[in-house]
CSV table of N, CA, C and O in Angstrom, one decimal:
chain,number,residue,atom,x,y,z
D,1009,MET,N,33.3,129.2,139.2
D,1009,MET,CA,32.3,128.2,139.0
D,1009,MET,C,31.2,128.5,140.1
D,1009,MET,O,31.5,128.7,141.2
D,1010,GLN,N,29.9,128.3,139.7
D,1010,GLN,CA,28.8,128.5,140.5
D,1010,GLN,C,28.0,127.2,140.5
D,1010,GLN,O,27.9,126.6,139.4
D,1011,ILE,N,27.5,126.7,141.6
D,1011,ILE,CA,26.6,125.5,141.6
D,1011,ILE,C,25.3,126.0,142.1
D,1011,ILE,O,25.2,126.7,143.1
D,1012,ARG,N,24.3,125.6,141.4
D,1012,ARG,CA,22.9,125.9,141.8
D,1012,ARG,C,22.0,124.7,141.5
D,1012,ARG,O,22.3,123.8,140.8
D,1013,ALA,N,20.8,124.8,142.1
D,1013,ALA,CA,19.7,123.8,141.8
D,1013,ALA,C,19.2,124.1,140.4
D,1013,ALA,O,19.0,125.2,140.0
D,1014,PRO,N,18.9,123.0,139.6
D,1014,PRO,CA,18.3,123.2,138.3
D,1014,PRO,C,16.8,123.6,138.5
D,1014,PRO,O,16.2,123.3,139.5
D,1015,GLU,N,16.3,124.2,137.4
D,1015,GLU,CA,14.9,124.5,137.3
D,1015,GLU,C,14.4,123.7,136.1
D,1015,GLU,O,15.1,123.3,135.3
D,1016,PRO,N,13.1,123.5,136.0
D,1016,PRO,CA,12.5,122.7,134.9
D,1016,PRO,C,13.0,123.2,133.6
D,1016,PRO,O,13.3,122.4,132.7
D,1017,ARG,N,13.2,124.5,133.4
D,1017,ARG,CA,13.6,125.0,132.1
D,1017,ARG,C,15.1,124.6,131.7
D,1017,ARG,O,15.5,124.7,130.6
D,1018,ASP,N,15.8,124.1,132.7
D,1018,ASP,CA,17.2,123.6,132.5
D,1018,ASP,C,17.3,122.2,132.0
D,1018,ASP,O,18.4,121.8,131.6
D,1019,ALA,N,16.2,121.5,131.8
D,1019,ALA,CA,16.3,120.1,131.4
D,1019,ALA,C,17.0,119.9,130.1
D,1019,ALA,O,17.8,119.0,130.0
D,1020,PRO,N,16.7,120.7,129.0
D,1020,PRO,CA,17.5,120.5,127.8
D,1020,PRO,C,19.0,120.7,128.0
D,1020,PRO,O,19.8,119.9,127.4
D,1021,ALA,N,19.4,121.7,128.8
D,1021,ALA,CA,20.9,121.9,129.0
D,1021,ALA,C,21.5,120.7,129.7
D,1021,ALA,O,22.6,120.3,129.5
D,1022,VAL,N,20.7,120.2,130.7
D,1022,VAL,CA,21.2,119.0,131.5
D,1022,VAL,C,21.3,117.8,130.5
D,1022,VAL,O,22.3,117.1,130.6
D,1023,LEU,N,20.3,117.6,129.7
D,1023,LEU,CA,20.4,116.5,128.7
D,1023,LEU,C,21.7,116.7,127.8
D,1023,LEU,O,22.3,115.7,127.6
D,1024,GLU,N,22.0,117.9,127.4
D,1024,GLU,CA,23.2,118.1,126.6
D,1024,GLU,C,24.5,117.6,127.3
D,1024,GLU,O,25.3,117.0,126.7
D,1025,LEU,N,24.5,117.9,128.6
D,1025,LEU,CA,25.7,117.5,129.4
D,1025,LEU,C,25.8,115.9,129.5
D,1025,LEU,O,26.8,115.4,129.3
D,1026,ILE,N,24.6,115.3,129.7
D,1026,ILE,CA,24.6,113.9,129.9
D,1026,ILE,C,24.9,113.2,128.5
D,1026,ILE,O,25.6,112.2,128.5
D,1027,VAL,N,24.3,113.7,127.4
D,1027,VAL,CA,24.6,113.2,126.1
D,1027,VAL,C,26.1,113.3,125.7
D,1027,VAL,O,26.7,112.3,125.2
D,1028,ALA,N,26.7,114.4,126.1
D,1028,ALA,CA,28.1,114.5,125.8
D,1028,ALA,C,28.9,113.5,126.5
D,1028,ALA,O,29.9,112.9,126.0
D,1029,ARG,N,28.6,113.2,127.8
D,1029,ARG,CA,29.3,112.2,128.6
D,1029,ARG,C,29.0,110.8,128.0
D,1029,ARG,O,29.9,109.9,127.9
D,1030,ASP,N,27.7,110.5,127.6
D,1030,ASP,CA,27.4,109.2,127.0
D,1030,ASP,C,28.1,109.0,125.8
D,1030,ASP,O,28.6,107.8,125.6
D,1031,ILE,N,28.2,110.0,124.9
D,1031,ILE,CA,29.0,109.8,123.6
D,1031,ILE,C,30.4,109.4,123.9
D,1031,ILE,O,31.0,108.5,123.3
D,1032,ALA,N,31.0,110.1,124.9
D,1032,ALA,CA,32.4,109.9,125.2
D,1032,ALA,C,32.6,108.5,125.8
D,1032,ALA,O,33.6,107.8,125.5
D,1033,ASP,N,31.6,108.0,126.6
D,1033,ASP,CA,31.8,106.7,127.3
D,1033,ASP,C,31.2,105.6,126.6
D,1033,ASP,O,31.8,104.5,126.6
D,1034,LEU,N,30.1,105.8,125.9
D,1034,LEU,CA,29.4,104.7,125.2
D,1034,LEU,C,29.5,104.7,123.7
D,1034,LEU,O,29.1,103.8,123.0
D,1035,GLY,N,29.8,105.9,123.2
D,1035,GLY,CA,29.8,106.1,121.7
D,1035,GLY,C,28.5,106.5,121.1
D,1035,GLY,O,28.4,106.7,119.9
D,1036,ARG,N,27.5,106.6,122.0
D,1036,ARG,CA,26.2,107.0,121.6
D,1036,ARG,C,25.4,107.5,122.7
D,1036,ARG,O,25.7,107.2,123.9
D,1037,PRO,N,24.4,108.4,122.5
D,1037,PRO,CA,23.5,108.8,123.6
D,1037,PRO,C,22.7,107.7,124.2
D,1037,PRO,O,22.3,106.8,123.4
D,1038,ASP,N,22.5,107.7,125.5
D,1038,ASP,CA,21.8,106.7,126.2
D,1038,ASP,C,20.7,107.3,127.1
D,1038,ASP,O,20.3,106.7,128.0
D,1039,TYR,N,20.4,108.6,126.9
D,1039,TYR,CA,19.5,109.3,127.8
D,1039,TYR,C,18.6,110.2,126.9
D,1039,TYR,O,19.1,110.7,125.9
D,1040,THR,N,17.4,110.5,127.4
D,1040,THR,CA,16.5,111.3,126.7
D,1040,THR,C,16.0,112.5,127.6
D,1040,THR,O,16.2,112.4,128.8
D,1041,LEU,N,15.4,113.4,127.0
D,1041,LEU,CA,14.8,114.5,127.8
D,1041,LEU,C,13.7,113.9,128.8
D,1041,LEU,O,13.6,114.4,129.9
D,1042,GLU,N,13.0,112.9,128.3
D,1042,GLU,CA,12.0,112.3,129.2
D,1042,GLU,C,12.7,111.6,130.4
D,1042,GLU,O,12.1,111.6,131.5
D,1043,ASP,N,13.9,111.1,130.2
D,1043,ASP,CA,14.6,110.5,131.3
D,1043,ASP,C,15.0,111.5,132.3
D,1043,ASP,O,14.9,111.3,133.6
D,1044,VAL,N,15.5,112.7,131.9
D,1044,VAL,CA,15.8,113.8,132.8
D,1044,VAL,C,14.6,114.2,133.6
D,1044,VAL,O,14.6,114.3,134.9
D,1045,GLN,N,13.5,114.4,132.9
D,1045,GLN,CA,12.3,114.8,133.6
D,1045,GLN,C,11.8,113.7,134.6
D,1045,GLN,O,11.3,114.0,135.6
D,1046,ALA,N,11.9,112.5,134.2
D,1046,ALA,CA,11.5,111.4,135.1
D,1046,ALA,C,12.4,111.3,136.3
D,1046,ALA,O,11.9,111.1,137.4
D,1047,ASP,N,13.7,111.5,136.2
D,1047,ASP,CA,14.6,111.6,137.3
D,1047,ASP,C,14.1,112.7,138.3
D,1047,ASP,O,14.1,112.5,139.5
D,1048,TRP,N,13.8,113.9,137.7
D,1048,TRP,CA,13.4,115.0,138.6
D,1048,TRP,C,12.1,114.9,139.2
D,1048,TRP,O,11.8,115.5,140.3
D,1049,SER,N,11.2,114.0,138.7
D,1049,SER,CA,9.9,113.9,139.3
D,1049,SER,C,9.8,112.5,140.1
D,1049,SER,O,8.7,112.2,140.5
D,1050,ALA,N,10.9,111.8,140.2
D,1050,ALA,CA,10.8,110.5,140.9
D,1050,ALA,C,10.4,110.7,142.4
D,1050,ALA,O,10.8,111.7,143.0
D,1051,PRO,N,9.7,109.8,142.9
D,1051,PRO,CA,9.4,109.9,144.3
D,1051,PRO,C,10.7,110.0,145.2
D,1051,PRO,O,11.6,109.3,144.9
D,1052,GLY,N,10.6,110.8,146.1
D,1052,GLY,CA,11.8,111.0,147.0
D,1052,GLY,C,12.8,111.9,146.6
D,1052,GLY,O,13.8,112.2,147.2
D,1053,VAL,N,12.7,112.5,145.3
D,1053,VAL,CA,13.7,113.4,144.8
D,1053,VAL,C,13.0,114.8,144.9
D,1053,VAL,O,12.0,115.1,144.4
D,1054,GLU,N,13.7,115.7,145.5
D,1054,GLU,CA,13.4,117.2,145.6
D,1054,GLU,C,14.3,117.9,144.7
D,1054,GLU,O,15.5,118.0,145.0
D,1055,LEU,N,13.8,118.4,143.6
D,1055,LEU,CA,14.7,119.0,142.6
D,1055,LEU,C,15.6,120.1,143.2
D,1055,LEU,O,16.8,120.2,142.9
D,1056,ALA,N,15.0,120.9,144.1
D,1056,ALA,CA,15.7,122.1,144.6
D,1056,ALA,C,16.8,121.6,145.6
D,1056,ALA,O,17.7,122.4,145.9
D,1057,ARG,N,16.8,120.4,146.1
D,1057,ARG,CA,17.7,120.0,147.1
D,1057,ARG,C,18.6,118.8,146.7
D,1057,ARG,O,19.6,118.5,147.3
D,1058,ASP,N,18.1,118.1,145.6
D,1058,ASP,CA,18.8,116.8,145.2
D,1058,ASP,C,19.4,116.8,143.8
D,1058,ASP,O,19.9,115.8,143.4
D,1059,ALA,N,19.5,118.0,143.2
D,1059,ALA,CA,20.1,118.1,141.9
D,1059,ALA,C,20.9,119.4,141.8
D,1059,ALA,O,20.5,120.4,142.5
D,1060,TRP,N,22.0,119.4,141.0
D,1060,TRP,CA,22.9,120.6,140.9
D,1060,TRP,C,23.4,120.7,139.5
D,1060,TRP,O,23.7,119.7,138.9
D,1061,ILE,N,23.5,122.0,139.1
D,1061,ILE,CA,24.1,122.3,137.9
D,1061,ILE,C,25.3,123.2,138.2
D,1061,ILE,O,25.2,124.1,139.0
D,1062,ALA,N,26.5,122.9,137.7
D,1062,ALA,CA,27.7,123.7,137.8
D,1062,ALA,C,27.7,124.6,136.5
D,1062,ALA,O,27.5,124.1,135.4
D,1063,GLU,N,28.0,125.9,136.8
D,1063,GLU,CA,28.0,126.8,135.6
D,1063,GLU,C,29.3,127.6,135.7
D,1063,GLU,O,29.8,127.9,136.8
D,1064,GLU,N,29.8,128.0,134.5
D,1064,GLU,CA,30.9,128.9,134.4
D,1064,GLU,C,30.4,130.0,133.4
D,1064,GLU,O,30.0,129.6,132.3
D,1065,ASN,N,30.5,131.2,133.8
D,1065,ASN,CA,30.0,132.3,132.9
D,1065,ASN,C,28.6,132.1,132.4
D,1065,ASN,O,28.3,132.4,131.2
D,1066,GLY,N,27.7,131.5,133.2
D,1066,GLY,CA,26.4,131.3,132.8
D,1066,GLY,C,26.1,130.0,132.0
D,1066,GLY,O,25.0,129.7,131.7
D,1067,ALA,N,27.2,129.3,131.6
D,1067,ALA,CA,27.1,128.1,130.8
D,1067,ALA,C,27.2,126.9,131.7
D,1067,ALA,O,28.1,126.8,132.5
D,1068,PRO,N,26.3,125.9,131.5
D,1068,PRO,CA,26.4,124.6,132.2
D,1068,PRO,C,27.6,123.8,131.9
D,1068,PRO,O,27.9,123.7,130.7
D,1069,VAL,N,28.4,123.4,132.9
D,1069,VAL,CA,29.6,122.6,132.7
D,1069,VAL,C,29.6,121.3,133.4
D,1069,VAL,O,30.5,120.5,133.2
D,1070,GLY,N,28.5,121.0,134.2
D,1070,GLY,CA,28.4,119.8,134.9
D,1070,GLY,C,27.1,119.7,135.6
D,1070,GLY,O,26.4,120.7,135.8
D,1071,TYR,N,26.7,118.4,136.0
D,1071,TYR,CA,25.4,118.2,136.6
D,1071,TYR,C,25.5,117.0,137.5
D,1071,TYR,O,26.3,116.1,137.3
D,1072,ALA,N,24.7,117.0,138.6
D,1072,ALA,CA,24.7,115.9,139.5
D,1072,ALA,C,23.2,115.7,140.0
D,1072,ALA,O,22.5,116.7,140.1
D,1073,LEU,N,22.9,114.5,140.3
D,1073,LEU,CA,21.6,114.1,140.9
D,1073,LEU,C,21.8,113.1,141.9
D,1073,LEU,O,22.5,112.1,141.7
D,1074,LEU,N,21.2,113.3,143.1
D,1074,LEU,CA,21.1,112.3,144.1
D,1074,LEU,C,19.8,111.6,144.1
D,1074,LEU,O,18.8,112.3,144.3
D,1075,ASP,N,19.7,110.4,143.7
D,1075,ASP,CA,18.4,109.7,143.6
D,1075,ASP,C,17.9,109.3,144.9
D,1075,ASP,O,18.5,109.5,146.0
D,1076,ASP,N,16.7,108.7,144.9
D,1076,ASP,CA,16.0,108.4,146.1
D,1076,ASP,C,16.6,107.3,146.9
D,1076,ASP,O,16.3,107.1,148.0
D,1077,ARG,N,17.5,106.5,146.2
D,1077,ARG,CA,18.3,105.5,146.9
D,1077,ARG,C,19.6,106.0,147.6
D,1077,ARG,O,20.3,105.2,148.2
D,1078,GLY,N,19.9,107.2,147.3
D,1078,GLY,CA,21.2,107.8,147.8
D,1078,GLY,C,22.3,107.7,146.8
D,1078,GLY,O,23.5,108.0,147.2
D,1079,ALA,N,22.1,107.2,145.6
D,1079,ALA,CA,23.1,107.1,144.6
D,1079,ALA,C,23.3,108.4,143.9
D,1079,ALA,O,22.3,109.0,143.5
D,1080,ALA,N,24.5,108.8,143.6
D,1080,ALA,CA,24.7,110.1,142.9
D,1080,ALA,C,25.2,109.8,141.5
D,1080,ALA,O,26.1,109.0,141.3
D,1081,LEU,N,24.5,110.5,140.6
D,1081,LEU,CA,25.0,110.5,139.2
D,1081,LEU,C,25.7,111.9,139.0
D,1081,LEU,O,25.1,112.9,139.2
D,1082,VAL,N,27.0,111.8,138.7
D,1082,VAL,CA,27.7,113.0,138.5
D,1082,VAL,C,28.2,113.0,137.0
D,1082,VAL,O,28.8,112.1,136.6
D,1083,THR,N,27.9,114.1,136.3
D,1083,THR,CA,28.1,114.1,134.9
D,1083,THR,C,29.0,115.4,134.6
D,1083,THR,O,28.5,116.5,134.8
D,1084,VAL,N,30.1,115.2,134.0
D,1084,VAL,CA,31.0,116.2,133.5
D,1084,VAL,C,31.5,115.8,132.1
D,1084,VAL,O,32.2,114.8,132.0
D,1085,PRO,N,31.1,116.6,131.1
D,1085,PRO,CA,31.5,116.2,129.8
D,1085,PRO,C,33.1,116.3,129.7
D,1085,PRO,O,33.7,117.1,130.4
D,1086,PRO,N,33.6,115.6,128.7
D,1086,PRO,CA,35.1,115.5,128.6
D,1086,PRO,C,35.7,116.9,128.4
D,1086,PRO,O,36.8,117.1,129.0
D,1087,ALA,N,35.1,117.8,127.8
D,1087,ALA,CA,35.7,119.2,127.6
D,1087,ALA,C,35.8,119.9,128.9
D,1087,ALA,O,36.6,120.9,129.0
D,1088,ASN,N,35.1,119.5,130.0
D,1088,ASN,CA,35.2,120.2,131.3
D,1088,ASN,C,35.9,119.4,132.3
D,1088,ASN,O,35.9,119.8,133.5
D,1089,GLU,N,36.5,118.3,132.0
D,1089,GLU,CA,37.2,117.4,133.0
D,1089,GLU,C,38.4,118.1,133.5
D,1089,GLU,O,39.1,118.9,132.9
D,1090,GLY,N,38.8,117.7,134.7
D,1090,GLY,CA,40.1,118.1,135.3
D,1090,GLY,C,40.2,119.4,135.9
D,1090,GLY,O,41.2,120.0,136.2
D,1091,ARG,N,39.0,120.0,136.1
D,1091,ARG,CA,39.0,121.4,136.7
D,1091,ARG,C,38.3,121.4,138.0
D,1091,ARG,O,37.9,122.5,138.5
D,1092,GLY,N,38.0,120.3,138.6
D,1092,GLY,CA,37.3,120.2,139.9
D,1092,GLY,C,35.8,120.3,139.9
D,1092,GLY,O,35.2,120.3,141.0
D,1093,ILE,N,35.2,120.3,138.7
D,1093,ILE,CA,33.8,120.4,138.6
D,1093,ILE,C,33.1,119.2,139.2
D,1093,ILE,O,32.2,119.2,140.0
D,1094,GLY,N,33.6,118.0,138.8
D,1094,GLY,CA,33.0,116.7,139.3
D,1094,GLY,C,33.2,116.6,140.8
D,1094,GLY,O,32.3,116.1,141.5
D,1095,THR,N,34.3,117.0,141.3
D,1095,THR,CA,34.6,117.0,142.7
D,1095,THR,C,33.6,117.8,143.5
D,1095,THR,O,33.0,117.4,144.5
D,1096,ALA,N,33.4,119.0,143.0
D,1096,ALA,CA,32.4,120.0,143.7
D,1096,ALA,C,31.0,119.4,143.6
D,1096,ALA,O,30.3,119.5,144.7
D,1097,LEU,N,30.6,118.8,142.5
D,1097,LEU,CA,29.3,118.2,142.4
D,1097,LEU,C,29.1,117.0,143.3
D,1097,LEU,O,28.1,116.8,144.0
D,1098,ARG,N,30.2,116.2,143.4
D,1098,ARG,CA,30.1,115.0,144.3
D,1098,ARG,C,30.0,115.4,145.7
D,1098,ARG,O,29.3,114.9,146.5
D,1099,GLU,N,30.8,116.5,146.1
D,1099,GLU,CA,30.7,116.9,147.5
D,1099,GLU,C,29.3,117.5,147.8
D,1099,GLU,O,28.8,117.3,148.9
D,1100,ALA,N,28.7,118.1,146.9
D,1100,ALA,CA,27.3,118.6,147.1
D,1100,ALA,C,26.4,117.4,147.3
D,1100,ALA,O,25.5,117.5,148.2
D,1101,ALA,N,26.5,116.4,146.5
D,1101,ALA,CA,25.6,115.2,146.6
D,1101,ALA,C,25.9,114.5,147.9
D,1101,ALA,O,25.0,114.0,148.6
D,1102,GLU,N,27.2,114.4,148.3
D,1102,GLU,CA,27.5,113.7,149.6
D,1102,GLU,C,27.0,114.5,150.8
D,1102,GLU,O,26.5,113.9,151.7
D,1103,ALA,N,27.0,115.8,150.7
D,1103,ALA,CA,26.5,116.6,151.9
D,1103,ALA,C,25.0,116.4,152.0
D,1103,ALA,O,24.4,116.2,153.1
D,1104,ARG,N,24.3,116.4,150.8
D,1104,ARG,CA,22.8,116.1,150.9
D,1104,ARG,C,22.5,114.7,151.3
D,1104,ARG,O,21.6,114.5,152.1
D,1105,ALA,N,23.3,113.7,150.9
D,1105,ALA,CA,23.1,112.4,151.3
D,1105,ALA,C,23.2,112.3,152.9
D,1105,ALA,O,22.4,111.6,153.5
D,1106,SER,N,24.2,113.0,153.4
D,1106,SER,CA,24.4,113.0,154.9
D,1106,SER,C,23.2,113.6,155.6
D,1106,SER,O,22.8,113.2,156.6
D,1107,GLU,N,22.6,114.7,155.0
D,1107,GLU,CA,21.4,115.3,155.5
D,1107,GLU,C,20.3,114.3,155.6
D,1107,GLU,O,19.5,114.3,156.6
D,1108,ARG,N,20.1,113.6,154.5
D,1108,ARG,CA,19.0,112.7,154.5
D,1108,ARG,C,19.1,111.6,155.6
D,1108,ARG,O,18.2,111.1,156.1
């Protein structure tokens, strides 16, 4: 697994991860591409330092964002649970929160 900062072109893939989690948890999507882009452009959020995509073989398998309040959103779709992806993303967010 590799963890890297997302780039603007990754927004649709991040949305797919969030939607998969929403469907599992809520039964329906609760997030849009505009929401992802708004998160990334929020005051106090540096995309290169405050968001992460976990990938396996070049495919996104998880995502995390540390918002301007220091709250972390960690998203791992059900198909990718139980493999340490969420833990790795949470640890990245916690390390960044400590830096701030």
